[in-house]
Coordinates of C-alpha atoms in Angstrom, one line a residue:
X14 CA 15.2 46.2 13.7
X15 CA 15.5 42.5 14.7
X16 CA 13.6 43.2 17.9
X17 CA 10.9 45.0 15.9
X18 CA 10.6 42.0 13.6
X19 CA 10.3 39.6 16.7
X20 CA 7.7 41.9 18.3
X21 CA 5.5 42.1 15.2
X22 CA 6.2 45.9 14.7
X23 CA 7.0 45.6 11.0
X24 CA 4.6 44.9 8.1
X25 CA 5.6 44.0 4.5
X26 CA 3.4 45.3 1.7
X27 CA 3.9 43.3 -1.5
X28 CA 2.5 44.8 -4.7
X29 CA 1.9 41.6 -6.7
X30 CA -1.1 42.7 -8.9
X31 CA 0.9 44.1 -11.7
X32 CA -0.3 43.0 -15.1
X33 CA 3.2 43.1 -16.6
X34 CA 2.0 45.4 -19.3
X35 CA 5.4 45.9 -20.8
X36 CA 6.2 42.2 -20.6
X37 CA 3.0 40.8 -22.0
X38 CA 3.0 37.5 -20.1
X39 CA 0.2 38.0 -17.6
X40 CA 0.4 38.8 -13.9
X41 CA 4.0 39.1 -12.6
X42 CA 3.2 36.9 -9.6
X43 CA 2.7 33.9 -12.0
X44 CA 5.7 34.6 -14.2
X45 CA 8.6 32.1 -14.1
X46 CA 11.4 34.0 -15.7
X47 CA 13.5 30.8 -16.3
X48 CA 10.7 29.6 -18.6
X49 CA 10.8 33.1 -20.3
X50 CA 14.5 32.7 -20.7
X51 CA 14.1 29.3 -22.4
X52 CA 11.6 30.9 -24.8
X53 CA 14.3 33.5 -25.6
X54 CA 16.8 30.8 -26.3
X55 CA 18.9 31.2 -23.1
X56 CA 20.6 28.1 -21.9
X57 CA 19.0 27.4 -18.5
X58 CA 20.5 24.5 -16.5
X59 CA 18.1 22.1 -14.7
X60 CA 19.5 23.0 -11.3
X61 CA 19.2 26.8 -11.7
X62 CA 18.2 28.5 -8.4
X63 CA 14.5 28.1 -7.6
X64 CA 14.0 26.8 -11.1
X65 CA 10.3 25.9 -10.8
X66 CA 9.2 28.9 -8.8
X67 CA 7.2 31.9 -10.1
X68 CA 8.2 35.4 -9.0
X69 CA 5.5 35.5 -6.4
X70 CA 6.4 32.2 -4.9
X71 CA 10.1 33.0 -4.9
X72 CA 9.6 36.3 -3.1
X73 CA 7.3 34.9 -0.4
X74 CA 9.6 32.0 0.2
X75 CA 12.6 34.3 0.4
X76 CA 10.8 36.6 2.7
X77 CA 9.9 33.9 5.2
X78 CA 13.5 32.5 5.1
X79 CA 15.1 35.9 5.6
X80 CA 12.8 37.0 8.4
X81 CA 13.5 33.7 10.2
X82 CA 17.2 34.1 9.8
X83 CA 17.0 37.6 11.2
X84 CA 14.6 37.0 14.0
X85 CA 13.8 33.4 14.4
X86 CA 10.5 31.5 13.9
X87 CA 8.6 34.0 16.2
X88 CA 9.4 36.8 13.8
X89 CA 7.8 34.9 10.9
X90 CA 4.8 34.2 13.1
X91 CA 4.5 37.9 14.0
X92 CA 5.1 39.4 10.6
X93 CA 2.1 41.1 9.0
X94 CA 2.0 40.7 5.2
X95 CA -0.2 42.6 2.8
X96 CA -0.6 41.2 -0.7
X97 CA -2.0 43.6 -3.4
X98 CA -3.6 41.5 -6.1
X99 CA -6.0 42.1 -9.0
X100 CA -9.2 40.3 -9.8
X101 CA -7.7 38.0 -12.4
X102 CA -5.0 36.9 -10.0
X103 CA -6.9 36.5 -6.7
X104 CA -8.0 32.8 -7.1
X105 CA -4.5 31.7 -8.2
X106 CA -2.8 33.4 -5.2
X107 CA -5.4 32.0 -2.7
X108 CA -4.7 28.5 -4.0
X109 CA -1.0 29.0 -4.0
X110 CA -1.0 30.3 -0.3
X111 CA -3.0 27.3 0.8
X112 CA -1.0 24.8 -1.2
X113 CA 2.3 26.1 0.4
X114 CA 1.0 26.5 4.0
X115 CA 1.0 30.3 3.6
X116 CA 4.8 30.0 3.3
X117 CA 5.1 29.7 7.1
X118 CA 3.2 33.0 7.9
X119 CA 0.3 33.1 10.2
X120 CA -2.8 33.1 7.9
X121 CA -4.5 35.7 10.1
X122 CA -1.5 38.0 9.5
X123 CA -1.7 37.7 5.6
X124 CA -4.1 40.3 4.3
X125 CA -5.3 40.3 0.7
X126 CA -6.2 43.6 -0.9
X127 CA -7.8 43.1 -4.4
X128 CA -7.6 46.1 -6.8
X129 CA -10.6 46.8 -9.0
X130 CA -10.5 45.4 -12.6
X131 CA -8.4 47.2 -15.2
X132 CA -10.2 50.1 -16.8
X133 CA -10.5 51.0 -20.6
X134 CA -9.4 54.4 -21.7
X135 CA -11.2 57.5 -22.8
X136 CA -11.0 58.9 -26.4
X137 CA -9.6 62.4 -26.7
X138 CA -12.1 64.3 -28.7
X139 CA -11.4 67.4 -30.8
X140 CA -13.4 69.6 -28.6
X141 CA -12.3 68.3 -25.2
X142 CA -14.9 65.6 -24.8
X143 CA -13.7 62.3 -23.3
X144 CA -16.0 59.4 -24.3
X145 CA -15.2 56.0 -22.8
X146 CA -13.8 53.5 -25.4
X147 CA -14.8 50.1 -24.0
X148 CA -12.8 48.4 -26.9
X149 CA -9.5 50.0 -25.8
X150 CA -6.8 48.2 -23.9
X151 CA -7.5 48.2 -20.2
X152 CA -5.0 49.4 -17.6
X153 CA -5.0 49.4 -13.8
X154 CA -5.5 52.5 -11.8
X155 CA -1.9 52.3 -10.5
X156 CA -0.1 51.4 -7.3
X157 CA -1.2 54.7 -5.8
X158 CA -4.8 53.6 -5.9
X159 CA -3.8 50.3 -4.3
X160 CA -2.1 52.3 -1.5
X161 CA -5.3 54.3 -1.0
X162 CA -7.2 51.2 -0.5
X163 CA -5.3 50.5 2.7
X164 CA -7.1 53.3 4.4
X165 CA -10.6 52.2 3.4
X166 CA -12.7 50.0 5.7
X167 CA -13.9 46.5 4.6
X168 CA -11.4 46.1 1.9
X169 CA -8.8 43.7 3.3
X170 CA -9.5 40.0 3.4
X171 CA -7.9 37.0 5.2
X172 CA -8.3 33.4 4.3
X173 CA -7.8 30.1 6.1
X174 CA -6.6 26.7 5.0
X175 CA -10.1 25.9 3.7
X176 CA -10.2 29.1 1.6
X177 CA -12.8 30.6 3.8
X178 CA -12.7 34.4 3.6
X179 CA -12.9 36.8 6.6
X180 CA -13.4 40.4 5.5
X181 CA -11.9 43.0 7.8
X182 CA -14.5 45.5 9.1
X183 CA -11.9 48.1 9.7
X184 CA -9.3 49.3 7.3
X185 CA -6.0 47.4 6.8
X186 CA -4.1 50.3 8.4
X187 CA -6.4 50.2 11.5
X188 CA -5.8 46.4 11.8
X189 CA -2.1 47.0 11.6
X190 CA -2.1 49.8 14.1
X191 CA -4.3 47.8 16.5
X192 CA -1.7 45.0 16.3
X193 CA 1.2 47.4 17.2
X194 CA 2.8 47.7 13.8
X195 CA 5.0 50.7 13.6
X196 CA 6.8 50.4 10.2
X197 CA 5.3 49.5 6.8
X198 CA 7.8 48.5 4.1
X199 CA 6.9 48.3 0.4
X200 CA 8.1 45.6 -1.9
X201 CA 7.3 44.8 -5.5
X202 CA 7.0 41.3 -7.1
X203 CA 9.3 42.2 -10.0
X204 CA 12.1 43.7 -7.9
X205 CA 15.2 41.5 -8.4
X206 CA 16.7 42.5 -5.1
X207 CA 13.6 41.1 -3.3
X208 CA 14.5 37.6 -4.5
X209 CA 17.6 37.7 -2.3
X210 CA 18.1 38.1 1.4
X211 CA 17.7 41.8 0.8
X212 CA 13.9 41.1 0.7
X213 CA 14.3 42.5 4.2
X214 CA 17.3 44.8 3.8
X215 CA 18.4 45.0 7.5
X216 CA 21.1 47.5 7.0
X217 CA 19.0 49.8 4.8
X218 CA 16.0 49.4 7.1
X219 CA 18.0 50.3 10.1
X220 CA 19.3 53.5 8.3
X221 CA 15.7 54.4 7.3
X222 CA 14.5 54.0 10.8
X223 CA 17.4 56.1 12.2
X224 CA 16.7 58.8 9.7
X225 CA 13.1 59.0 10.5
X226 CA 13.8 59.0 14.3
X227 CA 16.5 61.8 14.0
X228 CA 14.9 64.0 11.4
X229 CA 12.1 66.3 12.7
X230 CA 8.7 65.6 11.1
X231 CA 10.0 62.7 8.8
X232 CA 7.4 60.1 8.3
X233 CA 8.7 58.2 5.3
X234 CA 11.7 57.3 3.3
X235 CA 12.2 56.2 -0.3
X236 CA 15.3 54.7 -2.0
X237 CA 16.9 56.2 -5.1
X238 CA 19.2 54.2 -7.4
X239 CA 21.1 54.6 -10.6
X240 CA 19.2 53.7 -13.8
X241 CA 21.7 53.1 -16.5
X242 CA 19.3 51.3 -18.8
X243 CA 16.7 54.2 -18.6
X244 CA 13.8 52.0 -17.5
X245 CA 10.5 53.8 -17.3
X246 CA 9.6 55.1 -13.9
X247 CA 10.1 58.2 -11.8
X248 CA 12.8 60.5 -10.6
X249 CA 13.5 61.9 -7.2
X250 CA 13.3 65.8 -7.2
X251 CA 14.6 68.3 -4.7
X252 CA 12.3 71.3 -4.4
X253 CA 14.5 74.2 -3.5
X254 CA 11.6 76.5 -2.7
X255 CA 10.5 74.3 0.2
X256 CA 13.6 72.2 0.8
X257 CA 11.6 69.1 0.3
X258 CA 12.6 65.9 -1.6
X259 CA 9.8 64.2 -3.5
X260 CA 9.5 61.1 -5.6
X261 CA 7.9 62.4 -8.8
X262 CA 6.8 60.2 -11.6
X263 CA 7.3 62.2 -14.8
X264 CA 8.2 59.4 -17.3
X265 CA 4.9 58.2 -18.7
X266 CA 2.4 60.3 -16.6
X267 CA 1.0 63.7 -17.3
X268 CA 1.2 65.2 -13.8
X269 CA 3.8 67.9 -14.2
X270 CA 5.3 66.9 -17.6
X271 CA 6.1 69.4 -20.2
X272 CA 8.8 69.4 -22.8
X273 CA 10.8 72.0 -21.1
X274 CA 10.5 70.4 -17.7
X275 CA 11.4 67.0 -19.1
X276 CA 14.5 68.4 -20.8
X277 CA 15.6 70.1 -17.6
X278 CA 15.0 67.0 -15.5
X279 CA 16.9 64.8 -18.0
X280 CA 19.8 67.2 -17.9
X281 CA 19.8 67.1 -14.0
X282 CA 19.7 63.3 -14.1
X283 CA 22.6 63.2 -16.5
X284 CA 24.6 65.5 -14.2
X285 CA 23.8 63.2 -11.2
X286 CA 25.0 60.1 -13.0
X287 CA 21.4 58.6 -13.0
X288 CA 21.5 58.5 -9.2
X289 CA 18.0 60.0 -8.8
X290 CA 15.7 57.2 -9.9
X291 CA 13.0 56.4 -7.3
X292 CA 13.1 52.6 -6.8
X293 CA 9.7 52.3 -5.3
X294 CA 11.2 51.1 -1.9
X295 CA 9.2 53.1 0.6
X296 CA 9.1 52.8 4.4
X297 CA 6.3 54.6 6.3
X298 CA 5.9 55.6 9.9
X299 CA 2.5 53.8 10.1
X300 CA 0.9 56.1 12.7
X301 CA 1.0 58.9 10.2
X302 CA -0.1 57.0 7.1
X303 CA -4.0 57.3 7.7
X304 CA -3.7 61.1 7.9
X305 CA -1.6 61.3 4.7
X306 CA -4.1 59.2 2.8
X307 CA -7.2 60.9 4.2
X308 CA -7.7 63.1 1.2
X309 CA -6.3 60.6 -1.3
X310 CA -3.5 60.9 -3.8
X311 CA -3.5 63.3 -6.8
X312 CA -5.1 62.0 -9.9
X313 CA -2.8 61.8 -12.9
X314 CA -3.4 60.7 -16.5
X315 CA -1.5 58.6 -18.9
X316 CA -1.8 58.6 -22.6
X317 CA -1.6 55.3 -24.6
X318 CA -2.7 54.8 -28.2
X319 CA -4.6 58.0 -28.3
X320 CA -6.6 57.2 -25.1
X321 CA -6.5 58.8 -21.8
X322 CA -6.3 56.7 -18.6
X323 CA -6.8 57.8 -15.0
X324 CA -3.9 56.8 -12.8
X325 CA -2.6 57.2 -9.3
X326 CA 1.1 57.0 -8.5
X327 CA 2.3 55.8 -5.1
X328 CA 5.3 58.1 -5.2
X329 CA 2.9 61.1 -5.1
X330 CA 2.4 60.3 -1.4
X331 CA 5.7 62.2 -0.9
X332 CA 3.9 65.4 -2.0
X333 CA 0.7 65.3 -0.1
X334 CA 0.1 67.8 2.8
X335 CA 1.9 66.6 5.9
X336 CA 4.4 64.3 4.1
X337 CA 8.0 64.7 4.9
X338 CA 10.1 62.2 2.9
X339 CA 13.8 61.4 3.1
X340 CA 15.6 60.0 0.0
X341 CA 18.3 57.5 0.8
X342 CA 20.8 55.8 -1.6
X343 CA 23.4 53.0 -1.3
X344 CA 26.5 54.0 -3.3
X345 CA 26.7 52.2 -6.6
X346 CA 23.2 50.7 -6.3
X347 CA 21.5 50.1 -9.7
X348 CA 17.9 49.5 -10.6
X349 CA 17.1 45.8 -10.8
X350 CA 13.5 45.7 -12.1
X351 CA 12.1 43.0 -14.3
X352 CA 10.0 44.9 -16.7
X353 CA 10.9 43.7 -20.2
X354 CA 12.4 40.7 -21.9
X355 CA 15.5 42.7 -22.3
X356 CA 16.0 42.4 -18.6
X357 CA 16.4 38.6 -18.7
X358 CA 20.1 38.8 -19.3
X359 CA 20.7 40.6 -16.1
X360 CA 18.5 38.2 -14.1
X361 CA 20.2 35.1 -15.6
X362 CA 23.7 36.3 -15.0
X363 CA 22.9 37.2 -11.4
X364 CA 21.0 34.1 -10.4
X365 CA 23.2 31.7 -12.3
X366 CA 26.1 33.1 -10.2
X367 CA 24.1 32.5 -7.0
X368 CA 23.3 28.9 -8.2

């Protein structure tokens, strides 16, 4: 894995365009959780670790430092970085990258993928009609839609130190493949573990690579963890009929959710001691990703405040034709996502200890 980093065969995909809907404090990239902690009356020392950094800044800085520690400066130079943003965040991230020298990464290797604006919902009529409600709260189309954008031409953009844009004519995936990238690793801006040296988890990455190399047909892995606080998200499900393991979001989406199925899955999760939560840490064999995305991901729907919203889940890529996913877990690993103010206590205890 160290050699792959040095040779530019690994790309990191950072989903940074989340609107922190559950948190209510704007895009996660710009959130400084120490400031949130102060607002919630936590005692935050002035010398707390990375006291003045936002979540996006912290993760990019940690990524550069960890990659350099693993593979030297040449690995940082060679690393391909994909930043998923939204339209409201793009200008801030551009300015941040320029102000911080792209955090040491080669600007030509940092590709911005901007998601379309959040969409309002559809009213659910008594007779099946679905008129658009432009006054309703707007939601993004989901990480799955952002993933599909990787396969579309003329979507990715690079910028230079003068903030001049260069739009890719090919797709992001084609650009990566032409540069010899073999593995694509996903990260999220609100994943606590990605603010540590596990932003590039060498041991887990090596295990994922070995599993894909030794399992016939395997083209992706995803990590499952314990979820003792029952955070919203998805479960990993083993399909006995086909002997497949898929990462299936059933928590707040209407893809395969019924009361009976939900009850059954919750019972299975309880039996498994919550060790079936999909942590959205995927690794793809890049050569196979264009084919998997060729037909797109399944359209799902979510219901909020009596409105219906189209949505695409990244985890559904484990269920498309041709996908063979391997679930992997580290014993005792718990979910460390920052999704709500209630999660502040976990963050503060963890990082104050590191301080």
